[in-house]
XYZ file of N, CA and C in Angstrom:
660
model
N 26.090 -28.265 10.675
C 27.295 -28.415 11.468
C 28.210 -29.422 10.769
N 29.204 -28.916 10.297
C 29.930 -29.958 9.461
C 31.251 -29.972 9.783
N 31.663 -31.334 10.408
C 32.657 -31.942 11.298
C 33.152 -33.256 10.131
N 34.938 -32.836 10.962
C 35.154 -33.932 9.850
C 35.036 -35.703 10.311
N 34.930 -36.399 9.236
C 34.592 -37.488 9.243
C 35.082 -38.167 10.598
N 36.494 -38.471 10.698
C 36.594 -38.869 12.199
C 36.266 -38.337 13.448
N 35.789 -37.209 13.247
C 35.669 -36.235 14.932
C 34.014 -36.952 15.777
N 34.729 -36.771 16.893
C 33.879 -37.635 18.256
C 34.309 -36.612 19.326
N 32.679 -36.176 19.542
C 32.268 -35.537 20.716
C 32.368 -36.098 22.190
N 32.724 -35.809 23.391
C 32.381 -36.031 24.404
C 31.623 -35.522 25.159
N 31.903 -34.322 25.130
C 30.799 -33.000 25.752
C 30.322 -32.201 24.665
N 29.460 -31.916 24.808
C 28.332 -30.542 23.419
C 27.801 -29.857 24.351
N 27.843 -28.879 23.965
C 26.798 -27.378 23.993
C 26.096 -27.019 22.715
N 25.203 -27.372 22.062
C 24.836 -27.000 21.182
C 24.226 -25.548 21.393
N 24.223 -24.558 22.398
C 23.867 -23.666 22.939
C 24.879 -22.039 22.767
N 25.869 -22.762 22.949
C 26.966 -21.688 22.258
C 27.184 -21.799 20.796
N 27.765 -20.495 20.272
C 28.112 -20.145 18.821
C 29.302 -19.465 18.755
N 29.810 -20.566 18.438
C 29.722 -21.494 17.903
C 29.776 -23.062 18.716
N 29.065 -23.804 18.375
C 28.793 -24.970 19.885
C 29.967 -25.334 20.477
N 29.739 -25.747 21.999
C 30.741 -25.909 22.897
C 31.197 -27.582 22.393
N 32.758 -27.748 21.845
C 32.729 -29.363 21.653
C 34.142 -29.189 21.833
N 33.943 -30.793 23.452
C 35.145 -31.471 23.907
C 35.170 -32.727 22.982
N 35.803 -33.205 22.640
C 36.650 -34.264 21.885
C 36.654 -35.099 22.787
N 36.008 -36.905 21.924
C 35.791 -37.593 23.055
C 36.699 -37.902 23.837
N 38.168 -37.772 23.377
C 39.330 -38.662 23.785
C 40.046 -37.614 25.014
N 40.426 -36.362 24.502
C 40.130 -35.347 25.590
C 38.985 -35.687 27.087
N 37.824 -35.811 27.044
C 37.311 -35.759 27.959
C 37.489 -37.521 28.100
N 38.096 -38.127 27.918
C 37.995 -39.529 28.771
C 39.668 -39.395 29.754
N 40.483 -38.435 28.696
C 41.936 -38.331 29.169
C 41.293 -37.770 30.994
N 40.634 -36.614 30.686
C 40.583 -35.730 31.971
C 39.770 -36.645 33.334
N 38.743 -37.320 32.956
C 38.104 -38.055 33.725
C 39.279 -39.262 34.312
N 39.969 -39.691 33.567
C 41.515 -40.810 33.922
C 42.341 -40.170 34.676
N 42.536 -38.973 34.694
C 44.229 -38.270 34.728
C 43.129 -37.777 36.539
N 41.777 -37.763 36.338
C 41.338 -36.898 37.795
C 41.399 -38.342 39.194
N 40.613 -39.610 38.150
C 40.800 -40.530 39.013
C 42.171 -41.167 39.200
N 43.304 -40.885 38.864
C 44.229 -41.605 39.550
C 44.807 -40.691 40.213
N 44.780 -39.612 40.299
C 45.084 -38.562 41.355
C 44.026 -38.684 42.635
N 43.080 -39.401 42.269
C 42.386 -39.616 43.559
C 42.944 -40.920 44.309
N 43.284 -41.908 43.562
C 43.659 -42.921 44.164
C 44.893 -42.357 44.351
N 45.450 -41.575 44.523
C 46.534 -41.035 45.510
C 46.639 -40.124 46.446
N 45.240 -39.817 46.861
C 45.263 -39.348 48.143
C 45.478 -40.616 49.287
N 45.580 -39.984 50.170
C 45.835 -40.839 51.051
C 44.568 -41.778 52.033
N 43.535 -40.914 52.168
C 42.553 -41.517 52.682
C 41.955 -42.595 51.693
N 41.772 -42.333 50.210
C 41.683 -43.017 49.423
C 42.179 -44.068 48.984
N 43.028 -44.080 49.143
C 44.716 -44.923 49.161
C 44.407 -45.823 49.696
N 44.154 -45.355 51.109
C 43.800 -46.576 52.512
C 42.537 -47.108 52.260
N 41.101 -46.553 51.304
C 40.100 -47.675 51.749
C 40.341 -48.270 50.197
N 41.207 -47.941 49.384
C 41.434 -49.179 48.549
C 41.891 -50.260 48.807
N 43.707 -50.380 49.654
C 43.592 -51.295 49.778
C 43.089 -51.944 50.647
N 41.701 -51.656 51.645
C 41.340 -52.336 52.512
C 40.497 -53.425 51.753
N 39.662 -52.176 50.923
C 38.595 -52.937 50.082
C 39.330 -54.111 49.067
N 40.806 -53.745 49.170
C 41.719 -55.030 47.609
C 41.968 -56.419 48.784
N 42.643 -55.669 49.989
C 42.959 -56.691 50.666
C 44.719 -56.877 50.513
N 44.879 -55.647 49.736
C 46.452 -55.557 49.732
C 46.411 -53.999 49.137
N 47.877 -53.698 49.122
C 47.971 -52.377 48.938
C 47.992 -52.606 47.224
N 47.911 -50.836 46.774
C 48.338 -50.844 45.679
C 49.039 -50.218 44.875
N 49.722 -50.761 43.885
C 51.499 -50.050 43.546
C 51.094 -49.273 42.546
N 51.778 -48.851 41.873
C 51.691 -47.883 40.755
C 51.279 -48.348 39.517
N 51.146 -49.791 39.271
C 50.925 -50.298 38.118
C 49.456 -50.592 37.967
N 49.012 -50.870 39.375
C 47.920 -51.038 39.538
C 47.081 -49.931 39.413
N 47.546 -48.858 39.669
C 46.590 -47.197 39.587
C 46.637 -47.006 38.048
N 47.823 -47.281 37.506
C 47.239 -47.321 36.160
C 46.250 -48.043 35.518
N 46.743 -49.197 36.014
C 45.502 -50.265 35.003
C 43.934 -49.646 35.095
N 43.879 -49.653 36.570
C 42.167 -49.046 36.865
C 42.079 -47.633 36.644
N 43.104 -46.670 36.165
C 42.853 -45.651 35.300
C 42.492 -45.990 34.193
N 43.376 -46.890 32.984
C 43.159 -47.301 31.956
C 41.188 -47.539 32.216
N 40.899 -48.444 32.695
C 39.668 -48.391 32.312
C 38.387 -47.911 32.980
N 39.176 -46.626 34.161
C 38.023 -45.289 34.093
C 38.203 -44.496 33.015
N 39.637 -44.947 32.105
C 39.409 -43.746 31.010
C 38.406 -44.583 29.782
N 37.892 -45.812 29.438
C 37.471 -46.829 28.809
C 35.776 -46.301 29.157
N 35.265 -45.451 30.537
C 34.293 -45.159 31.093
C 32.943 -44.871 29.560
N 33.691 -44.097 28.630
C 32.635 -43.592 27.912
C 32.821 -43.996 26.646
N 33.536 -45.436 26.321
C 33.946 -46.035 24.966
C 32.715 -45.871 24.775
N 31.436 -46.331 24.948
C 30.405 -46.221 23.956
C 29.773 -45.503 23.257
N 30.443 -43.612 23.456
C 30.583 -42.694 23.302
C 31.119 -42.432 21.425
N 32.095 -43.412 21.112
C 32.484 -43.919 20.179
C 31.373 -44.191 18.853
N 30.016 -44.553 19.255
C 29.254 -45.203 18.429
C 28.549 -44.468 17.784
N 27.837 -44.287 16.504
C 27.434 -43.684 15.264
C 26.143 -43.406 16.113
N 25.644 -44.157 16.852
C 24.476 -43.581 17.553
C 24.681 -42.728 18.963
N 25.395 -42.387 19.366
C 25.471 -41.018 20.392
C 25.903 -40.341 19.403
N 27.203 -40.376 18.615
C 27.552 -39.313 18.118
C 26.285 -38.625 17.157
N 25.031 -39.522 16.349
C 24.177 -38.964 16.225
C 23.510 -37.631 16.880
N 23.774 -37.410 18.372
C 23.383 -36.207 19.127
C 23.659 -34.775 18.544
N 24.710 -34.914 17.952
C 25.332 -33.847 17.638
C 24.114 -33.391 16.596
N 23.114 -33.721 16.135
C 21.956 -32.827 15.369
C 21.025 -32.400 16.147
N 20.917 -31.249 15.839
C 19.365 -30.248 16.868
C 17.869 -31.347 16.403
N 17.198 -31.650 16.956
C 16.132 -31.886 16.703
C 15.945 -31.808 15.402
N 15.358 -32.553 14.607
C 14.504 -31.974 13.339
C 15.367 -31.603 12.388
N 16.833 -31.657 12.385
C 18.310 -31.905 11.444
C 18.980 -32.508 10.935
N 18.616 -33.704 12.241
C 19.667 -35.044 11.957
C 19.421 -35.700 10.398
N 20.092 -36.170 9.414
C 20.016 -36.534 8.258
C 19.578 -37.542 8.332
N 19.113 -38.089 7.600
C 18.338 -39.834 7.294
C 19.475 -40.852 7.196
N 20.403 -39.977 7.186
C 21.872 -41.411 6.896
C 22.103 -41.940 8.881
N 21.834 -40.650 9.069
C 22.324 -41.451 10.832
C 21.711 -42.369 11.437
N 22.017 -42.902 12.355
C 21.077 -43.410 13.022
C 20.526 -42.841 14.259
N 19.119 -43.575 14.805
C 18.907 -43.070 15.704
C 19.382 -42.582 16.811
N 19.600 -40.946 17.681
C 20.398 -40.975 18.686
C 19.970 -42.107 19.351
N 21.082 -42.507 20.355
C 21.283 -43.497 21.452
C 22.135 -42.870 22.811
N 22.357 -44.021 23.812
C 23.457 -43.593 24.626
C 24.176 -43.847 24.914
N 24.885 -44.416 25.380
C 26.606 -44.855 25.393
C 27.232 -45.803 26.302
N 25.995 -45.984 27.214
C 26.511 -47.653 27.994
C 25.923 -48.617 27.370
N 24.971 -48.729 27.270
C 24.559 -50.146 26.265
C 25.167 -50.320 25.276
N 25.483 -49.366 24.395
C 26.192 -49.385 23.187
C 27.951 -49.959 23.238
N 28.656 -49.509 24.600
C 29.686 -49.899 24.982
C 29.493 -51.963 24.780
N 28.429 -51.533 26.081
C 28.623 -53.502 26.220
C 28.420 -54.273 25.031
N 27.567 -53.723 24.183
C 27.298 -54.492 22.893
C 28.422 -54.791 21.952
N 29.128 -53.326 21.736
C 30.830 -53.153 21.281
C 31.407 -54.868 21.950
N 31.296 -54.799 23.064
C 32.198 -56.008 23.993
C 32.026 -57.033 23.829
N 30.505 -57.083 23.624
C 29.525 -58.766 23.549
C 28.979 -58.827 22.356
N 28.985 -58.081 21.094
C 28.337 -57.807 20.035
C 28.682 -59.163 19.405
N 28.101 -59.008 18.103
C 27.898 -60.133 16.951
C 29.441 -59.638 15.801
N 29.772 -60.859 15.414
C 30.945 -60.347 14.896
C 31.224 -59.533 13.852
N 29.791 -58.590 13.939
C 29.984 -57.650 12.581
C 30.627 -56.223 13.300
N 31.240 -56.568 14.345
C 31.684 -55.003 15.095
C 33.355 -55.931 15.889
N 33.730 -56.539 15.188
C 34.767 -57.582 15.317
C 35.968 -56.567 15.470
N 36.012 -55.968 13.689
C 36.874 -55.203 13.082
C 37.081 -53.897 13.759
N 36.041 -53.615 14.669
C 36.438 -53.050 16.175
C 37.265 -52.753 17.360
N 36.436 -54.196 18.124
C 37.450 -54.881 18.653
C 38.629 -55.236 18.893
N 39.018 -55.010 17.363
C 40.554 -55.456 17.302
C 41.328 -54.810 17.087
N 41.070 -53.159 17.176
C 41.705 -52.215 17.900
C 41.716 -51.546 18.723
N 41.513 -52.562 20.047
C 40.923 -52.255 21.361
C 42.210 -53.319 22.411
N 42.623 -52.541 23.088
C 43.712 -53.706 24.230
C 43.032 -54.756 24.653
N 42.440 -55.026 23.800
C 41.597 -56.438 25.256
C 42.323 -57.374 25.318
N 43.240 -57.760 24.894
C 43.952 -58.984 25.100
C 44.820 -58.581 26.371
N 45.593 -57.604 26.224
C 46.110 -57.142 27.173
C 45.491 -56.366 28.999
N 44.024 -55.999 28.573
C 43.156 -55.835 29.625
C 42.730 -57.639 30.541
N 42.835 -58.289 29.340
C 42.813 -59.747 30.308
C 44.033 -60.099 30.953
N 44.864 -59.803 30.605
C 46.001 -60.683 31.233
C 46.110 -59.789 32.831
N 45.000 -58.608 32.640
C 45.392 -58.388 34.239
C 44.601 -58.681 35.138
N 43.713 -59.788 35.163
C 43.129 -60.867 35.638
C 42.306 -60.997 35.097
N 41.817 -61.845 34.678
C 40.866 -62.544 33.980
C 39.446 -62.100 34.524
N 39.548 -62.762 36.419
C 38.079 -62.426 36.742
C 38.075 -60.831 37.185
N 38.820 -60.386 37.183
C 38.562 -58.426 37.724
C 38.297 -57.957 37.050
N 39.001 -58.149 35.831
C 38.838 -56.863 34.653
C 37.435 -56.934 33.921
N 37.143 -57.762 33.471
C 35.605 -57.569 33.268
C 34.198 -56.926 34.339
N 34.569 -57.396 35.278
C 33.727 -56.410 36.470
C 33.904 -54.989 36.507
N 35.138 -55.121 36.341
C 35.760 -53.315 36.900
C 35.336 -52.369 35.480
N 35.085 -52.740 34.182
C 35.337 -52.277 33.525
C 33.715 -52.632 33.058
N 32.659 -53.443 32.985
C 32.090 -53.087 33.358
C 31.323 -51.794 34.365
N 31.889 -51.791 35.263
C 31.296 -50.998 36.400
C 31.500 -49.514 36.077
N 32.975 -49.328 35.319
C 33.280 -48.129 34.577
C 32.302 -47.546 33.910
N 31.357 -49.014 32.721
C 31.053 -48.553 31.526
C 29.317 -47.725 32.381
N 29.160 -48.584 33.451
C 28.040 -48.071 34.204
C 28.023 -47.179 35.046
N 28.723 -45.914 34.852
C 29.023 -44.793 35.758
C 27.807 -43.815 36.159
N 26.470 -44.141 35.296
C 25.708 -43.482 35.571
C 24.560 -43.789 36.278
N 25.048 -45.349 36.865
C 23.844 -45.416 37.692
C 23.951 -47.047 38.124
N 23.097 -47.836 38.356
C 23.025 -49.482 38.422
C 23.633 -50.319 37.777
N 24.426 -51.237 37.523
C 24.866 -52.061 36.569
C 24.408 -52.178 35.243
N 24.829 -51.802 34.387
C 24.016 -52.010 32.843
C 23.607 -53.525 32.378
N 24.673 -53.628 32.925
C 24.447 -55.974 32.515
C 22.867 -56.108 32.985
N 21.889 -55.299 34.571
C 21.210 -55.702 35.032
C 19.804 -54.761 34.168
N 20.289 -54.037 32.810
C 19.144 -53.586 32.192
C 18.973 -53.900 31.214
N 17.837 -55.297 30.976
C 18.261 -56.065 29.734
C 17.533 -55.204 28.703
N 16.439 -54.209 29.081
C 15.417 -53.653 28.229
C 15.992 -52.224 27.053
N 17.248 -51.706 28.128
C 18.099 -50.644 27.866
C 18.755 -51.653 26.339
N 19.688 -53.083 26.683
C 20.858 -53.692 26.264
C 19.603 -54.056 25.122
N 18.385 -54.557 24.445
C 17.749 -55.353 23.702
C 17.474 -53.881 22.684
N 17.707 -52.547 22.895
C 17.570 -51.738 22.065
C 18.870 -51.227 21.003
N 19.977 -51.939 21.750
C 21.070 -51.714 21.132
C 20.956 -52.281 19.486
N 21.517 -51.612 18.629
C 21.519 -52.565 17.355
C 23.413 -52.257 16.351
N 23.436 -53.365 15.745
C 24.565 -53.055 14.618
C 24.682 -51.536 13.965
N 23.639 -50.869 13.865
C 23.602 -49.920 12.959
C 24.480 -48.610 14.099
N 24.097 -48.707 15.372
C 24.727 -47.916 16.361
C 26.493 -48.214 15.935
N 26.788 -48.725 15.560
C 28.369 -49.089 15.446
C 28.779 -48.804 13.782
N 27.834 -48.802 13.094
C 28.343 -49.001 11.661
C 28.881 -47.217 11.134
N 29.414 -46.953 9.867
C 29.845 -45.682 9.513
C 28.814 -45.352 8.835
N 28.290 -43.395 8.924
C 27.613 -42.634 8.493
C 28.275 -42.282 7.388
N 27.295 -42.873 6.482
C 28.194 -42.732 4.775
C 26.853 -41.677 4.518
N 27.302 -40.538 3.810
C 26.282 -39.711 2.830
C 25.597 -40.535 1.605
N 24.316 -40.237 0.762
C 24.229 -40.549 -0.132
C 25.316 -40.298 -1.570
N 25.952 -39.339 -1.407
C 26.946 -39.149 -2.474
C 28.289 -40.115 -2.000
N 28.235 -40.797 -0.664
C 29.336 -41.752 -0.865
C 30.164 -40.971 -0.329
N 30.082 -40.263 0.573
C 31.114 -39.436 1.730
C 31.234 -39.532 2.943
N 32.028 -40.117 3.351
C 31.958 -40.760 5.135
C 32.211 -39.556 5.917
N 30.923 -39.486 6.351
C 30.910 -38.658 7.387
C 31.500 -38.692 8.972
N 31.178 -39.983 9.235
C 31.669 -40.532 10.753
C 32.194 -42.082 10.534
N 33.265 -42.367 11.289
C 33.341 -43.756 11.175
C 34.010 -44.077 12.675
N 33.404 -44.802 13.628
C 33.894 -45.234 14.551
C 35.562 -45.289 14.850
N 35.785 -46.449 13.235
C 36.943 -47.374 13.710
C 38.485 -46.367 14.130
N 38.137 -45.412 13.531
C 39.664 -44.171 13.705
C 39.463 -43.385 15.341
N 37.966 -43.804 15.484
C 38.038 -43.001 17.032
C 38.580 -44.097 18.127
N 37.834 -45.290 17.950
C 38.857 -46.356 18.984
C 40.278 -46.753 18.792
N 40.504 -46.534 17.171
C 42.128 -46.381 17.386
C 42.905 -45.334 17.962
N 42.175 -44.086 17.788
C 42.731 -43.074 19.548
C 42.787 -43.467 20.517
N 41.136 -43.779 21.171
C 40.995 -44.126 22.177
C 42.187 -45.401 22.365
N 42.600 -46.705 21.976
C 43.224 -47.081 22.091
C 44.818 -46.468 22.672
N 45.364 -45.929 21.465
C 46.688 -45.549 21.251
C 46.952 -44.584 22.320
N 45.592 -43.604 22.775
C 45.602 -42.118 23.983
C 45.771 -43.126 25.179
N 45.527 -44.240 25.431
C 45.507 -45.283 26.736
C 46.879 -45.935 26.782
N 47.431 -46.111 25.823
C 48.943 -46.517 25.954
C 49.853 -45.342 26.493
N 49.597 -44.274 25.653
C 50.477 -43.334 26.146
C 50.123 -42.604 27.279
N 48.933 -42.353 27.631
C 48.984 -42.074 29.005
C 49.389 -42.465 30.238
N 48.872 -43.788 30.245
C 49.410 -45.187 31.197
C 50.428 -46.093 30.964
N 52.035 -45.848 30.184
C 52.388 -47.111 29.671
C 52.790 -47.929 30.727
N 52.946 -48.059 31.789
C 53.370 -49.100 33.077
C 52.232 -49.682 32.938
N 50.459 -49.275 32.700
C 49.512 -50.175 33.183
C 49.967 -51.270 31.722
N 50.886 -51.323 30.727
C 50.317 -52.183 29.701
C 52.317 -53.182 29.990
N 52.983 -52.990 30.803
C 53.828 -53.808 30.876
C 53.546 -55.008 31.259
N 54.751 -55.797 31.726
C 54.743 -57.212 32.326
C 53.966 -57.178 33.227
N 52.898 -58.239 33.408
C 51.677 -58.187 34.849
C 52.432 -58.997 35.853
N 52.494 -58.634 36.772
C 52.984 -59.330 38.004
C 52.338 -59.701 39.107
N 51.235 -58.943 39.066
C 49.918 -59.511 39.547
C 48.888 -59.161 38.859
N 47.497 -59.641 39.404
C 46.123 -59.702 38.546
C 45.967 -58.288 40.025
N 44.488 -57.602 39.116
C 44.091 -56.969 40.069
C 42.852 -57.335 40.940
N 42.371 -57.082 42.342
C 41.923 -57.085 43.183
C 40.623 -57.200 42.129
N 40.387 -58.957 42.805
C 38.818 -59.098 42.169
C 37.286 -59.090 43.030
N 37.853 -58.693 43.750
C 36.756 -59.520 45.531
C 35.283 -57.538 45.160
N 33.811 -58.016 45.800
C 33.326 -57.193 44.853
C 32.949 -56.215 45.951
N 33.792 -55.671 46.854
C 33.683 -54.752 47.760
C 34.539 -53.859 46.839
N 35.970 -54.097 46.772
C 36.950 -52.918 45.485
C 36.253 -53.110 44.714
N 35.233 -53.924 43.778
C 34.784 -52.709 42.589
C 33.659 -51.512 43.104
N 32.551 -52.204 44.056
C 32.546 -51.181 44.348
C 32.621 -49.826 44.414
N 33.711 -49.697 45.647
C 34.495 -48.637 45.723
C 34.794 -48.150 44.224
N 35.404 -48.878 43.521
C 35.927 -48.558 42.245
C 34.670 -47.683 41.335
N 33.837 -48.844 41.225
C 32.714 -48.249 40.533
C 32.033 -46.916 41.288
N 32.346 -46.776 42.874
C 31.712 -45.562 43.326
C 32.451 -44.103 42.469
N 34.370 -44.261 42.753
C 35.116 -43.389 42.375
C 34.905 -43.097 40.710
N 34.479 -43.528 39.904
C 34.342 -43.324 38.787
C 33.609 -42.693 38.678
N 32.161 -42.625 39.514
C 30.844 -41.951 38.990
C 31.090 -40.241 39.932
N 31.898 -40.531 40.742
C 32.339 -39.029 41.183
C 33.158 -38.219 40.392
């Protein structure tokens, strides 16, 4: 199966022929574009801001789109995208498959050899929309599949550097390299949402009933 060097899966079928493949940035767009149409229903609407403790404007549905679409950054890493080999295929250059929330938080909290990362990632701008929310909420995103990931240290102690680094061939041919997929992921989050990345005028709702909720609406 030979994909070019930057391409990142979100969904596979390795089952169809030719295999079924969503593009990671595609399927984080659709999972974003479904939850802020939910936070505009109306019943929804109402137990947000009960759970915020104030209502919420339009800038705010972006921001917490922005990082239900952030849900599967770890998706990004040389070790999920490893999946993409059938059993008994995968080349010796990859690394071991992995999965994509631990690998996220490590991206976040890693050692500064995944720096050069980082720093094409909004986080500067994800803080300024409160300091104490946005790390919870986005967290809670990265844990859509179940319990808090922060609370699985056994999952987080398997993570390694090599999950983040580029799949170079022995002839010296980059096969995969992270850093061009988070500069999508990046750049696909500006243009989808640009109000969530203007002037902040408020922080968002940090109290841990809205994440919650938040973290419930994501995993639906």
């Amino acid at each position: 199966m030979q994909m070019q060097s930057e391409a990142a899966f979100g969904k596979l079928d390795r089952n169809k022929l030719p295999p079924g493949w969503l593009p990671l940035a595609d399927h984080m767009t659709d999972v974003a574009c479904c939850f802020a149409a939910l936070c505009r229903c109306s019943c929804i609407g109402r137990a947000l801001a009960v759970a915020a403790g104030r209502s919420l404007d339009d800038q705010d549905i972006a921001r917490l789109s922005v990082l239900a679409f952030l849900h599967d950054l770890g998706k990004a890493s040389s070790g999920f995208q490893a999946k993409r080999w059938p059993t008994g295929q995968r080349p010796p250059c990859w690394p071991t498959p992995s999965g994509h929330g631990a690998q996220a938080l490590y991206l976040l909290q890693g050692d500064n050899s995944v720096d050069h990362l980082l720093n094409v990632l909004p986080l500067e701008e994800l803080a300024s929309w409160g300091a104490e929310a946005v790390l919870p909420l986005l967290t809670a995103s990265i844990s859509h599949h179940g319990r808090p990931l922060i609370e699985d240290i056994q999952t987080l102690g398997r993570v390694s550097r090599r999950d983040w680094q580029p799949v170079i061939y022995p002839a010296g041919r980059m096969h995969y390299d992270p850093l061009p997929v988070l500069e999508e992921i990046s750049l696909k989050a500006r243009r989808l949402f640009p109000t969530a990345f203007e002037l902040v005028t408020r922080p968002l709702p940090d109290n841990p009933p809205f994440a919650n909720l938040f973290a419930g609406l994501v995993q639906f």
